[in-house]
XYZ file of C-alpha atoms in Angstrom:
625
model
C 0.000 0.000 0.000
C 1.200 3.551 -0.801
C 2.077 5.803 2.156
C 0.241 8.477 1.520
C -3.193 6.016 0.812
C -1.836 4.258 4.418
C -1.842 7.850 6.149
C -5.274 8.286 4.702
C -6.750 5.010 5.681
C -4.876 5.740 9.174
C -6.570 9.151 10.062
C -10.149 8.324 9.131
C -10.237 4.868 10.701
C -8.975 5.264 13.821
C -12.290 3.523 15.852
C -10.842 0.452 14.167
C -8.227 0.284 15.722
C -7.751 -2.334 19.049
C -6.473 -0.456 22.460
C -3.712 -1.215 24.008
C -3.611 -4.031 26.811
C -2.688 -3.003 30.241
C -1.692 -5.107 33.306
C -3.326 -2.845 35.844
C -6.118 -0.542 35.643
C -4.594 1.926 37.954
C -1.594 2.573 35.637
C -2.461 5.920 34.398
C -0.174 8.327 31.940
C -0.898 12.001 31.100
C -1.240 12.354 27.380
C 0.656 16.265 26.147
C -0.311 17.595 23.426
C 0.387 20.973 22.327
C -2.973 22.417 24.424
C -1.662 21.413 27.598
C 2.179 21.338 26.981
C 3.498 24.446 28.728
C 1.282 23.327 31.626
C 2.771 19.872 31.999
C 6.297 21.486 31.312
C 6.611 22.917 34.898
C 5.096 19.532 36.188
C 7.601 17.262 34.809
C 10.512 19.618 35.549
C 9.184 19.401 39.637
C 8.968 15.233 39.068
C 12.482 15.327 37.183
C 14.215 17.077 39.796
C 12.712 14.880 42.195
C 13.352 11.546 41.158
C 16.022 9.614 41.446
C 15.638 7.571 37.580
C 13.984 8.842 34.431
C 12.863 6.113 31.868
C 12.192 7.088 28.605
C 10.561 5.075 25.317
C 9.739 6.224 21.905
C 7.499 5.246 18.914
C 8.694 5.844 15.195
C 7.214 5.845 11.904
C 9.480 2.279 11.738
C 12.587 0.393 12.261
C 15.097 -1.804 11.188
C 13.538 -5.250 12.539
C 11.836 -6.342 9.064
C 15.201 -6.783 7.263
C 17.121 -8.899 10.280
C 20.732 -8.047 8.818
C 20.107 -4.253 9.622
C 19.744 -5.262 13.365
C 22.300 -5.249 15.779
C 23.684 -8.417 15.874
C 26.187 -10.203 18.236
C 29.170 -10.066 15.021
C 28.950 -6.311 15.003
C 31.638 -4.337 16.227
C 31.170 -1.003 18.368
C 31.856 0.872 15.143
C 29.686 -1.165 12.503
C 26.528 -1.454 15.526
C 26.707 2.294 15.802
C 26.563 2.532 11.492
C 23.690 0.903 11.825
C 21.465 2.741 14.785
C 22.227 5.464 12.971
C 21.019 4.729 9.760
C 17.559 3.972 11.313
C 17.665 7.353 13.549
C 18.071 9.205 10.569
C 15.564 7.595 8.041
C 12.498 7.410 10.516
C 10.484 9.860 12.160
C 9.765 10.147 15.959
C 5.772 10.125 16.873
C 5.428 9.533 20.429
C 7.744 10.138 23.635
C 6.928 8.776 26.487
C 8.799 9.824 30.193
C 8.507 9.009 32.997
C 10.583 9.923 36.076
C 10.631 8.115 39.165
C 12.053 7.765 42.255
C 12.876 4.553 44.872
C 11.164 4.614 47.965
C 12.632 1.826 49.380
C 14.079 -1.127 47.580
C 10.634 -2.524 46.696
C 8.391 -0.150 45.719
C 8.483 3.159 43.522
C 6.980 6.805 42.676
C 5.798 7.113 39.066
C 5.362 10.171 37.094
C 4.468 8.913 33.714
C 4.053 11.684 30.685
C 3.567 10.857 26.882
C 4.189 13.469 24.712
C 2.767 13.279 21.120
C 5.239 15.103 18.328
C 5.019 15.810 15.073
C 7.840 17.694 13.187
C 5.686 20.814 12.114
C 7.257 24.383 10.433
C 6.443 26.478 12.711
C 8.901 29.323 11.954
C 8.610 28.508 8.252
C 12.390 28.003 8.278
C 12.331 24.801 6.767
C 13.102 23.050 10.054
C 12.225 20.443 11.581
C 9.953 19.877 8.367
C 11.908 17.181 6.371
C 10.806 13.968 4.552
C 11.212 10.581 6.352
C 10.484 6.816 5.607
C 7.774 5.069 6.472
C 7.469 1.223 7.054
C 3.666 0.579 6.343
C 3.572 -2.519 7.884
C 4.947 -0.781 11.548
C 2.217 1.922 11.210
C -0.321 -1.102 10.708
C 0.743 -2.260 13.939
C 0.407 1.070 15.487
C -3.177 1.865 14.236
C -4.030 -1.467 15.383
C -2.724 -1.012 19.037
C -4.882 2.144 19.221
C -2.267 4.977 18.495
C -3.814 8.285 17.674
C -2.829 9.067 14.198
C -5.152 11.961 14.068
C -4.210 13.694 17.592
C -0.556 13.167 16.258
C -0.447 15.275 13.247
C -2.763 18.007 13.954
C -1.943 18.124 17.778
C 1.429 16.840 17.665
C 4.643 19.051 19.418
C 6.746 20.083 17.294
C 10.787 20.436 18.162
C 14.215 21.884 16.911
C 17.384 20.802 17.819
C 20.103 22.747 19.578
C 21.870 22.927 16.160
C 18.974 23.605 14.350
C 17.755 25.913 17.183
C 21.062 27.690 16.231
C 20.530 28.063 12.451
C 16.941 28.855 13.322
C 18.065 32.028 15.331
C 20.083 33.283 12.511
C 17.727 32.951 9.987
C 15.249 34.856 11.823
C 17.240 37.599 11.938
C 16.030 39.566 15.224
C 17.085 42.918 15.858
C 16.436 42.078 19.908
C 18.983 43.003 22.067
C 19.958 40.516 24.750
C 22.176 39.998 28.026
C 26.055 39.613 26.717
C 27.237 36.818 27.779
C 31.214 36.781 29.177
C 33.563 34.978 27.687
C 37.262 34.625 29.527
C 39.821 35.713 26.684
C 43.944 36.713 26.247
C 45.227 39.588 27.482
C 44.916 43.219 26.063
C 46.801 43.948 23.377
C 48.253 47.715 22.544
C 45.079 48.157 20.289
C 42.688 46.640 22.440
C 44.522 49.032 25.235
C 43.076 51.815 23.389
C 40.006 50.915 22.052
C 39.064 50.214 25.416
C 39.602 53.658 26.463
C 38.399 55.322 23.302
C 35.025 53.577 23.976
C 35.494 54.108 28.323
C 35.663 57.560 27.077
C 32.842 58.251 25.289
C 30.710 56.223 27.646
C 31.820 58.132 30.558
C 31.293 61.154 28.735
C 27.664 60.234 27.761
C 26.770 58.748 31.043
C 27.377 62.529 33.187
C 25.324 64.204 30.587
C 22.766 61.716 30.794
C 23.137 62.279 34.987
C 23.310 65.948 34.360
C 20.315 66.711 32.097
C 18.550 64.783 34.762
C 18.636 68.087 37.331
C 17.534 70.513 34.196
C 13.904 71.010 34.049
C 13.675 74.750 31.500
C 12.480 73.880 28.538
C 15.972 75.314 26.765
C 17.856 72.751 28.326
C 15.404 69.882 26.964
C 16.032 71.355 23.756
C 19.781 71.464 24.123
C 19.811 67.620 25.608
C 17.619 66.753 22.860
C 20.310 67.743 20.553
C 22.866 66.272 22.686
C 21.483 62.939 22.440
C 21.086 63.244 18.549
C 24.932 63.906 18.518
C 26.223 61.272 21.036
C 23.848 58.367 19.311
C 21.792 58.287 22.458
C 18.521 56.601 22.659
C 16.074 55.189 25.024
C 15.762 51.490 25.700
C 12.289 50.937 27.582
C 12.221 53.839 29.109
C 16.472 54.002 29.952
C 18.628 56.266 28.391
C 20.791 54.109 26.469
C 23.911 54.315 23.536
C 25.222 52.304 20.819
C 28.375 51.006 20.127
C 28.916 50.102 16.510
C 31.888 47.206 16.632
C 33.667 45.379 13.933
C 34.250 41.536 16.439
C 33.949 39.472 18.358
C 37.042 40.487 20.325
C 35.316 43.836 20.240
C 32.093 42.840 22.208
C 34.245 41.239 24.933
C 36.012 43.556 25.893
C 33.345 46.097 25.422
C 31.370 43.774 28.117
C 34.177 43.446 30.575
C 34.847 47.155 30.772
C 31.362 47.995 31.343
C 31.082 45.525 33.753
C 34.127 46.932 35.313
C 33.129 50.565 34.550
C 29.887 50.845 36.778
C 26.820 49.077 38.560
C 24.180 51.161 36.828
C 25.108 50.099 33.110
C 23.892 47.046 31.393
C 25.567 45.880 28.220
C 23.387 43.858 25.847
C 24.156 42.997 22.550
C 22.203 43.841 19.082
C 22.928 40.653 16.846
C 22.317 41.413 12.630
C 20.748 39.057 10.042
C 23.575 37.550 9.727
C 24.394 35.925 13.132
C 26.694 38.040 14.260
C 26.974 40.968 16.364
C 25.847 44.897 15.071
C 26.625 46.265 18.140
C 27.006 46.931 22.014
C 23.950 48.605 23.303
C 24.813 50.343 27.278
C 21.742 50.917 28.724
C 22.043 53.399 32.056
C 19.452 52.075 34.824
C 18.297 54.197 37.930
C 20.143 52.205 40.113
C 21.642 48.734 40.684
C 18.432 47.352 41.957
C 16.907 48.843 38.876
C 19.788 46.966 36.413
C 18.635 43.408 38.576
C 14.824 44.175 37.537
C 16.042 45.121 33.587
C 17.796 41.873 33.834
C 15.173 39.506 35.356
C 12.718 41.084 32.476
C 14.911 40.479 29.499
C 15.878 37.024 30.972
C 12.475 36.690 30.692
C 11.816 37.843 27.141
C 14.752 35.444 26.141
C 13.204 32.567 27.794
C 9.439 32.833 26.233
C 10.976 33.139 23.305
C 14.259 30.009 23.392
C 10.562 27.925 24.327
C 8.650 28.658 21.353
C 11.695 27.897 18.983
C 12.781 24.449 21.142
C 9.397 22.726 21.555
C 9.293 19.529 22.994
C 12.989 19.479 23.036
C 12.587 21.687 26.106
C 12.017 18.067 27.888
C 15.263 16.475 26.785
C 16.978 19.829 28.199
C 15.060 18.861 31.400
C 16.454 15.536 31.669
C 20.088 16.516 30.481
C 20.160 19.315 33.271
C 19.247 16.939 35.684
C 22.069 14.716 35.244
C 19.814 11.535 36.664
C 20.070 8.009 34.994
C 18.035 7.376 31.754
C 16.464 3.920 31.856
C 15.994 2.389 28.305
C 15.114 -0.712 26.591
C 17.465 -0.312 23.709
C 19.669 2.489 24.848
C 21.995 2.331 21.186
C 18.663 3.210 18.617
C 16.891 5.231 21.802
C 20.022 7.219 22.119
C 21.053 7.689 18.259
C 17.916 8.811 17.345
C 17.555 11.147 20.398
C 21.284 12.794 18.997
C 20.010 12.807 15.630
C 16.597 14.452 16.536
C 17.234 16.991 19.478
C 20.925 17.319 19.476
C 22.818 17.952 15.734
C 23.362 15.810 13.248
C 25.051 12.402 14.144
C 28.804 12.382 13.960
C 30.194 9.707 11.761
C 32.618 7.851 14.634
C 31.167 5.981 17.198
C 34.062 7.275 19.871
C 32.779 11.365 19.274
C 29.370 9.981 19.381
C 30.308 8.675 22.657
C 31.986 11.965 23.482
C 29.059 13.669 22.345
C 26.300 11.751 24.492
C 27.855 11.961 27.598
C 27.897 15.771 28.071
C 23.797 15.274 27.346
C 23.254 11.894 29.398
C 26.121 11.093 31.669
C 24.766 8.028 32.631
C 22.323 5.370 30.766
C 21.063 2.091 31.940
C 20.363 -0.614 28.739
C 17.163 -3.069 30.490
C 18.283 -5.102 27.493
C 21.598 -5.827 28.979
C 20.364 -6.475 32.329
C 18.260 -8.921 31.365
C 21.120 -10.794 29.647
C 23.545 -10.672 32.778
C 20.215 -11.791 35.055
C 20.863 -15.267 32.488
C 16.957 -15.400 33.045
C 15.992 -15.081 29.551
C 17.023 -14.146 26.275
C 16.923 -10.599 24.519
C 13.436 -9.767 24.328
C 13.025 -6.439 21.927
C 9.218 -5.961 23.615
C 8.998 -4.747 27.028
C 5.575 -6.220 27.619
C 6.742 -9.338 26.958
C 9.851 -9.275 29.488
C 7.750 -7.871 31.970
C 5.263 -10.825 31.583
C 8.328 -13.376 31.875
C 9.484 -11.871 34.868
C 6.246 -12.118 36.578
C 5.324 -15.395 35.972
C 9.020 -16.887 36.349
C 10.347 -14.922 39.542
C 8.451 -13.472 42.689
C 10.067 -10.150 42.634
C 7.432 -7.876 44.536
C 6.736 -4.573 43.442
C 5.087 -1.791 44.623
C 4.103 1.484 42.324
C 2.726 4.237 43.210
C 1.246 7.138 40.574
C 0.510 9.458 43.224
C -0.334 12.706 40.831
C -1.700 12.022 37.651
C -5.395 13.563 37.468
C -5.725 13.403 33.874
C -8.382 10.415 33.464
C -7.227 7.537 30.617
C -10.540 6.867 28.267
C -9.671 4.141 26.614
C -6.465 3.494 25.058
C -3.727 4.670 26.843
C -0.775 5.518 25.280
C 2.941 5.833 26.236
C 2.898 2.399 28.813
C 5.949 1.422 27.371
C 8.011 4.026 29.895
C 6.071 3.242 32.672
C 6.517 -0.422 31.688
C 9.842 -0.110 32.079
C 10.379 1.864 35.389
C 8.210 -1.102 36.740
C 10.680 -3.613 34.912
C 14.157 -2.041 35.984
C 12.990 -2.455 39.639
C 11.818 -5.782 39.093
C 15.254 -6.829 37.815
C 17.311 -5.038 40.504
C 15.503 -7.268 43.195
C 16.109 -10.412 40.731
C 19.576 -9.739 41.022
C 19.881 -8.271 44.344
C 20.822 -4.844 43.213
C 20.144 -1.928 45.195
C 18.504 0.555 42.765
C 18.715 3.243 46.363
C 20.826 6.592 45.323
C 22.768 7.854 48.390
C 21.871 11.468 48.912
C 25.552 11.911 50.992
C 27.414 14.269 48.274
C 26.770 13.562 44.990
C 24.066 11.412 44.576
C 25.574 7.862 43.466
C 24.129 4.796 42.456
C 25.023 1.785 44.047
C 29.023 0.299 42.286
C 26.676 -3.031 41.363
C 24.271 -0.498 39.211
C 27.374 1.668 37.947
C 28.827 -1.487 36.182
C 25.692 -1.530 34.007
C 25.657 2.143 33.092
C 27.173 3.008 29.666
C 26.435 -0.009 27.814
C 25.297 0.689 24.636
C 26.422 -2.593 22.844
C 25.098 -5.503 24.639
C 27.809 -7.924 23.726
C 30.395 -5.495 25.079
C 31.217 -4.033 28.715
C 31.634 -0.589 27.084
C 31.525 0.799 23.692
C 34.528 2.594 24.204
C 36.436 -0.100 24.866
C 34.543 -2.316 22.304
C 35.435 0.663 19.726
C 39.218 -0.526 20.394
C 38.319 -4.216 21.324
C 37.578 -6.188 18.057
C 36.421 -9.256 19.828
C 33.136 -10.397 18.662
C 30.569 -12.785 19.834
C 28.827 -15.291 17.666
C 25.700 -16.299 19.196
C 23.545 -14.034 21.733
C 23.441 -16.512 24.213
C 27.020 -17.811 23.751
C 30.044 -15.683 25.759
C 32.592 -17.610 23.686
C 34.175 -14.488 21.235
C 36.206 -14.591 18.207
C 38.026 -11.327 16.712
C 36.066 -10.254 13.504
C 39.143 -10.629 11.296
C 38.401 -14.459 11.611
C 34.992 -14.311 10.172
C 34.683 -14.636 6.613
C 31.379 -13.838 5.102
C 29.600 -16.349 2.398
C 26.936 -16.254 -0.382
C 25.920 -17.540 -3.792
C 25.462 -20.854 -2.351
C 22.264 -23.097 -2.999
C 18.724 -21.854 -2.091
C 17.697 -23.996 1.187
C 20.674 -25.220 2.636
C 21.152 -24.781 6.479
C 23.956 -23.754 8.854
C 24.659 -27.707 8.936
C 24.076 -28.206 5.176
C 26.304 -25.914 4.323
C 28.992 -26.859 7.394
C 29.205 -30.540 5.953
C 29.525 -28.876 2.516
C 32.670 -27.220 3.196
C 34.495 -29.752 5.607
C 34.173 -31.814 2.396
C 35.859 -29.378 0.079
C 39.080 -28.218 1.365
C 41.612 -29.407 3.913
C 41.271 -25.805 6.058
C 38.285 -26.970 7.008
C 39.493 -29.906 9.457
C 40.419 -27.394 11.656
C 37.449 -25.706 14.322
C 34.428 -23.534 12.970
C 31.148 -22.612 12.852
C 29.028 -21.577 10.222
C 26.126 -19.026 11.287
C 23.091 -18.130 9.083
C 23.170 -13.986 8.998
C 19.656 -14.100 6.679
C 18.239 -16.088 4.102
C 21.309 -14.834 1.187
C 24.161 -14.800 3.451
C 26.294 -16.912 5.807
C 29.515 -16.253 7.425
C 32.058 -18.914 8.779
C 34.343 -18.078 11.907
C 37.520 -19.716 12.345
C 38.779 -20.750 15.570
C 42.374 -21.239 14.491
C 44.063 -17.581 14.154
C 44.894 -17.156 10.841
C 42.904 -19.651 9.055
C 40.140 -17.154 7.533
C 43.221 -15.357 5.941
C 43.997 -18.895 4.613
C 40.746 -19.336 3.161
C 40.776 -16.026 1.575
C 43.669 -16.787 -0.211
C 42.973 -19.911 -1.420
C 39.471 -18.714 -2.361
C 41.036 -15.827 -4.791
C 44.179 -18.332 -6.323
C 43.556 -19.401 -9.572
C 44.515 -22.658 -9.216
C 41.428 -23.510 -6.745
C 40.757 -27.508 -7.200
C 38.607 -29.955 -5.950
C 35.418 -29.228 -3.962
C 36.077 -25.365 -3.103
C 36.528 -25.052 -7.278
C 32.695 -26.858 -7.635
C 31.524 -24.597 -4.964
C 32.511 -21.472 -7.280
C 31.214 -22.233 -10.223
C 27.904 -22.777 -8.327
C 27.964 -19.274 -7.056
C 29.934 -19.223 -4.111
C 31.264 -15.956 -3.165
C 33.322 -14.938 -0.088
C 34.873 -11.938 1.706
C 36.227 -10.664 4.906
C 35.334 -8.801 7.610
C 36.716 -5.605 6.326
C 34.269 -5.913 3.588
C 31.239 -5.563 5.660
C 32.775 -2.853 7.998
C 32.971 -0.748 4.298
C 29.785 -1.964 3.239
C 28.612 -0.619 6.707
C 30.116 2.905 6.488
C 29.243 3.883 2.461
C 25.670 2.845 3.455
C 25.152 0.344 1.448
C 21.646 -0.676 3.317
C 20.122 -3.674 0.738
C 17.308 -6.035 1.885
C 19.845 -8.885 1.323
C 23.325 -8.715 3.048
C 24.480 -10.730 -0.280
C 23.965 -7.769 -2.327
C 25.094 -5.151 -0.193
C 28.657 -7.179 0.254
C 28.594 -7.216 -3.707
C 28.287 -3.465 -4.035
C 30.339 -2.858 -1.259
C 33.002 -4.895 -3.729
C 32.620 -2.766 -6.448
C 33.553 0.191 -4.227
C 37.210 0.946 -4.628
C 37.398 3.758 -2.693
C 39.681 4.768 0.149
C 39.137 5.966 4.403
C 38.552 9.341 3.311
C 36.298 9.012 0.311
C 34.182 6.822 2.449
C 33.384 9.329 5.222
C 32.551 11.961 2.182
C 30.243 9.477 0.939
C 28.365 8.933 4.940
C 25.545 11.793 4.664
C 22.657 12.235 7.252
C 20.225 12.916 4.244
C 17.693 9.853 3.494
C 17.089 8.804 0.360
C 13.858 9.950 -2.113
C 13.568 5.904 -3.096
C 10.296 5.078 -3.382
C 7.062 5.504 -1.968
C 7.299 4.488 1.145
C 8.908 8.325 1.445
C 6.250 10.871 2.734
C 6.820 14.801 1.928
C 5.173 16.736 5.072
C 4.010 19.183 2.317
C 2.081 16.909 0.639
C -0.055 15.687 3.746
């Protein structure tokens, strides 16, 4: 079905649609839209500061799961995992948000604040931003409109957001002539011509400030006159009802030290700055206040202004400020895709290593807790990609009491009730912290610290590693999800072009019988339906294989296996294939563009771009909707 014929079929049929199944009929979540979104803004910031975890979970227009090669898998390295959450935070489109802080009473039961926030990336300034198209997997937004979300609610009542970079561009596109508060900036010593620019400018300031003192006392209506033209010569104005002047200046290096001798100068001046269309600065406007109480109440008001108006341009991204300020723990399900696509859609545009996007995400979120990864170490259960379906494991399998408590939600769920996931998963993270007797308590005594037992699971963004930073340098890989045995991914070789329906053993016996490398240790692992890859036990045997593979003079069964098809390559294949974006349904054809590619390191992160691709109609335009 077409996207745009989906969309339609979406917004008119939404009493359809089946509601979402909940295990308790006191869980509750307040639904923001943009009616009651400033409102719930000071809310969430009280609940934020006072709670001691903040889980967060997000619906998008679709993901990577169809096509299992595009997944995470356990044979992905720090750098090639991190290729690929990106590529799905920058194709899809973020629809629903859902937050929820809470803190530990004791280590049984909890305080829940649960919010879901409904977005939609709407114009608003007519900038162009965050407006953009995005892809669309119809069959995901099947399964949405059949759990009950609100396509309708979403689109027309739907927050819209900017990033901080966009929030940036946004700013200088608009252009304002506003002055605002300077903001200091520490900088090198004076030079000889900053020496006396400084007191040109000290000067004239001085000069203007007694006659503005002066004319104060005068009260015949000669000496208006004359002040009048006074002001007229100096470039004195009025700046809400303060006599103020301007100071054109040519930098940067102007402003600041402009700033820092006002500062210096006197407690009755205020120095804003007057920014032009162009982003930088026109000039220094020195407003002269009645006093220094009166400069605190100038400030407090244009703090103000500035405030109102940062909120209008950041949206809902006002939230993810909340939480970053905060500096508390992020609970997530799948914390490499959450936090990708969280970069990608509130932060800037994803850098193209995983190490600065590690950099990067740790000034926002200093520390992140994976549910995913915690459930592997319990060794209860496998990965489970649903949270309603761990949570019903753990319930049935372990008696891990629970108590929640939603003390403050008034807003009354009809119905469906949307953004449980969070919730879900607040309720799951304590759950598992009793399983394996981990104290989820934060001491208050200093800074507030989590328990070491908790800190070892913070910072985990690749499940089959202890740290993506050390993963990043690490090229150990694991095979199977539920196997700790690791091989480094130089000894995998990847295969394909071998004969629709064989298995992992098929095609195991297959080559044991075709070439004397093969006596040695491996495996062979199914990747999908077009691709295999073997991994060697024996260090150097995949280079082995390699060459014997590419040597003309191939015999016996490997030489029957070729001219049925069979095609093979190494690791660093894939890693390439991973990094020019080569993003096929089957891995097989991906690895055969990715062999065409001759090009080097530095053509290859030319050819990375955060745009998606116009391919077909699964793309939706905003302006055609």
């Amino acid at each position: 079905m077409a996207s745009s014929s989906l969309f339609h079929f979406l917004l008119h049929h939404q009493k359809r649609s089946l509601c979402t199944k909940i295990s308790s009929s006191k869980w509750k979540v307040k639904q923001v839209t943009i009616s009651n979104f400033n409102d719930s803004l000071e809310e969430i910031k009280t609940n934020i500061s006072n709670s001691d975890f903040i889980a967060i979970s997000m619906e998008k227009t679709g993901s990577s799961s169809t096509t299992p090669w595009h997944r995470v898998q356990p044979f992905d390295t720090a750098e090639t995992a991190y290729l690929k959450a990106s590529q799905s935070a920058q194709r899809f489109q973020l629809l629903q948000f859902a937050v929820c802080p809470f803190s530990v009473t004791d280590s049984n039961n909890l305080v829940a604040h649960p919010y879901n926030f409904l977005l939609f990336p709407r114009d608003e300034l007519k900038l162009g931003m965050p407006a953009y198209s995005f892809l669309c997997q119809t069959s995901h937004l099947a399964t949405m409109a059949r759990q009950g979300f609100d396509f309708n609610a979403c689109i027309y009542e739907g927050i819209s957001y900017l990033s901080r970079a966009q929030e940036s561009v946004a700013k200088i596109r608009l252009g304002t002539s506003s002055p605002s508060l300077g903001v200091m900036k520490s900088s090198s010593p004076p030079t000889v011509a900053d020496t006396v620019f400084i007191e040109r400018i000290r000067s004239r300031i001085k000069h203007w400030r007694n006659t503005c003192k002066n004319s104060g006392t005068k009260t015949s209506k000669d000496d208006e006159l004359i002040n009048s033209i006074r002001n007229i010569i100096s470039g004195s104005e009025q700046f809400k009802l303060r006599p103020c002047l301007n100071v054109d200046v040519c930098s940067d290096r102007q402003v600041q030290l402009i700033l820092q001798m006002v500062v210096d100068f006197s407690d009755d001046l205020l120095p804003l700055v007057i920014p032009s269309k162009g982003g930088t600065t026109q000039a220094v406007r020195v407003v002269l206040t009645k006093s220094r109480e009166d400069k605190e109440v100038l400030e407090r008001e244009l703090r103000s202004l500035e405030e109102e108006e940062s909120k209008k341009i950041r949206g809902f991204r006002e939230v993810i400020d909340l939480i970053s300020a905060s500096q508390k723990p992020v609970i997530s399900h799948n914390c490499l895709n959450d936090c990708t696509l969280i970069h990608s859609k509130f932060i800037a545009p994803l850098p193209s290593e995983v190490d600065e996007f590690v950099s990067s995400l740790c000034k926002i979120f200093p520390k992140v807790i994976d549910v995913n990864y915690l459930l592997k170490k319990s060794g209860t259960m496998k990965k489970v990609t649903n949270i309603r379906n761990a949570l019903s494991y753990m319930n049935t399998h372990f008696l891990a009491l629970v108590e929640m408590e939603i003390p403050d939600q008034d807003t009354i769920n009809k119905g469906k009730i949307d953004g449980l996931d969070a919730l879900r998963l607040s309720y799951l993270f304590m759950k598992l912290c009793s399983v394996l007797k981990i104290s989820p308590v934060v001491t208050e005594s200093g800074n507030r610290q989590l328990a070491p037992q908790l800190e070892d699971f913070t910072n985990v963004f690749h499940s089959c590693s202890a740290n993506i930073q050390e993963s990043s340098c690490n090229e150990d890989v694991s095979v199977w999800t539920n196997n700790t045995r690791k091989a480094n991914c130089e000894h995998l070789v990847f295969l394909w072009g071998f004969k629709f329906g064989m298995t992992a053993g098929m095609l195991k016996s297959v080559l044991r019988e075709s070439h004397d490398i093969f006596l040695e240790e491996f495996d062979v692992k199914f990747v999908d339906k077009s691709c295999a890859f073997v991994v060697f036990w024996e260090p150097g045997l995949s280079k082995d294989f390699l060459n014997v593979m590419n040597d003309e003079q191939i015999s016996g069964g490997l030489k029957e296996l070729v001219s049925d098809g069979l095609r093979v390559t190494g690791y660093e294949t894939y890693r390439t294939m991973c990094r020019l974006g080569l993003w096929e349904i089957d891995l097989a054809e991906s690895l055969e563009k990715s062999l065409e590619c001759s090009l080097n390191d530095t053509d290859i992160h030319s050819e990375r771009k955060p745009e998606i691709p116009w391919c077909n109609d699964n793309v939706i335009n905003l302006d055609d909707l």
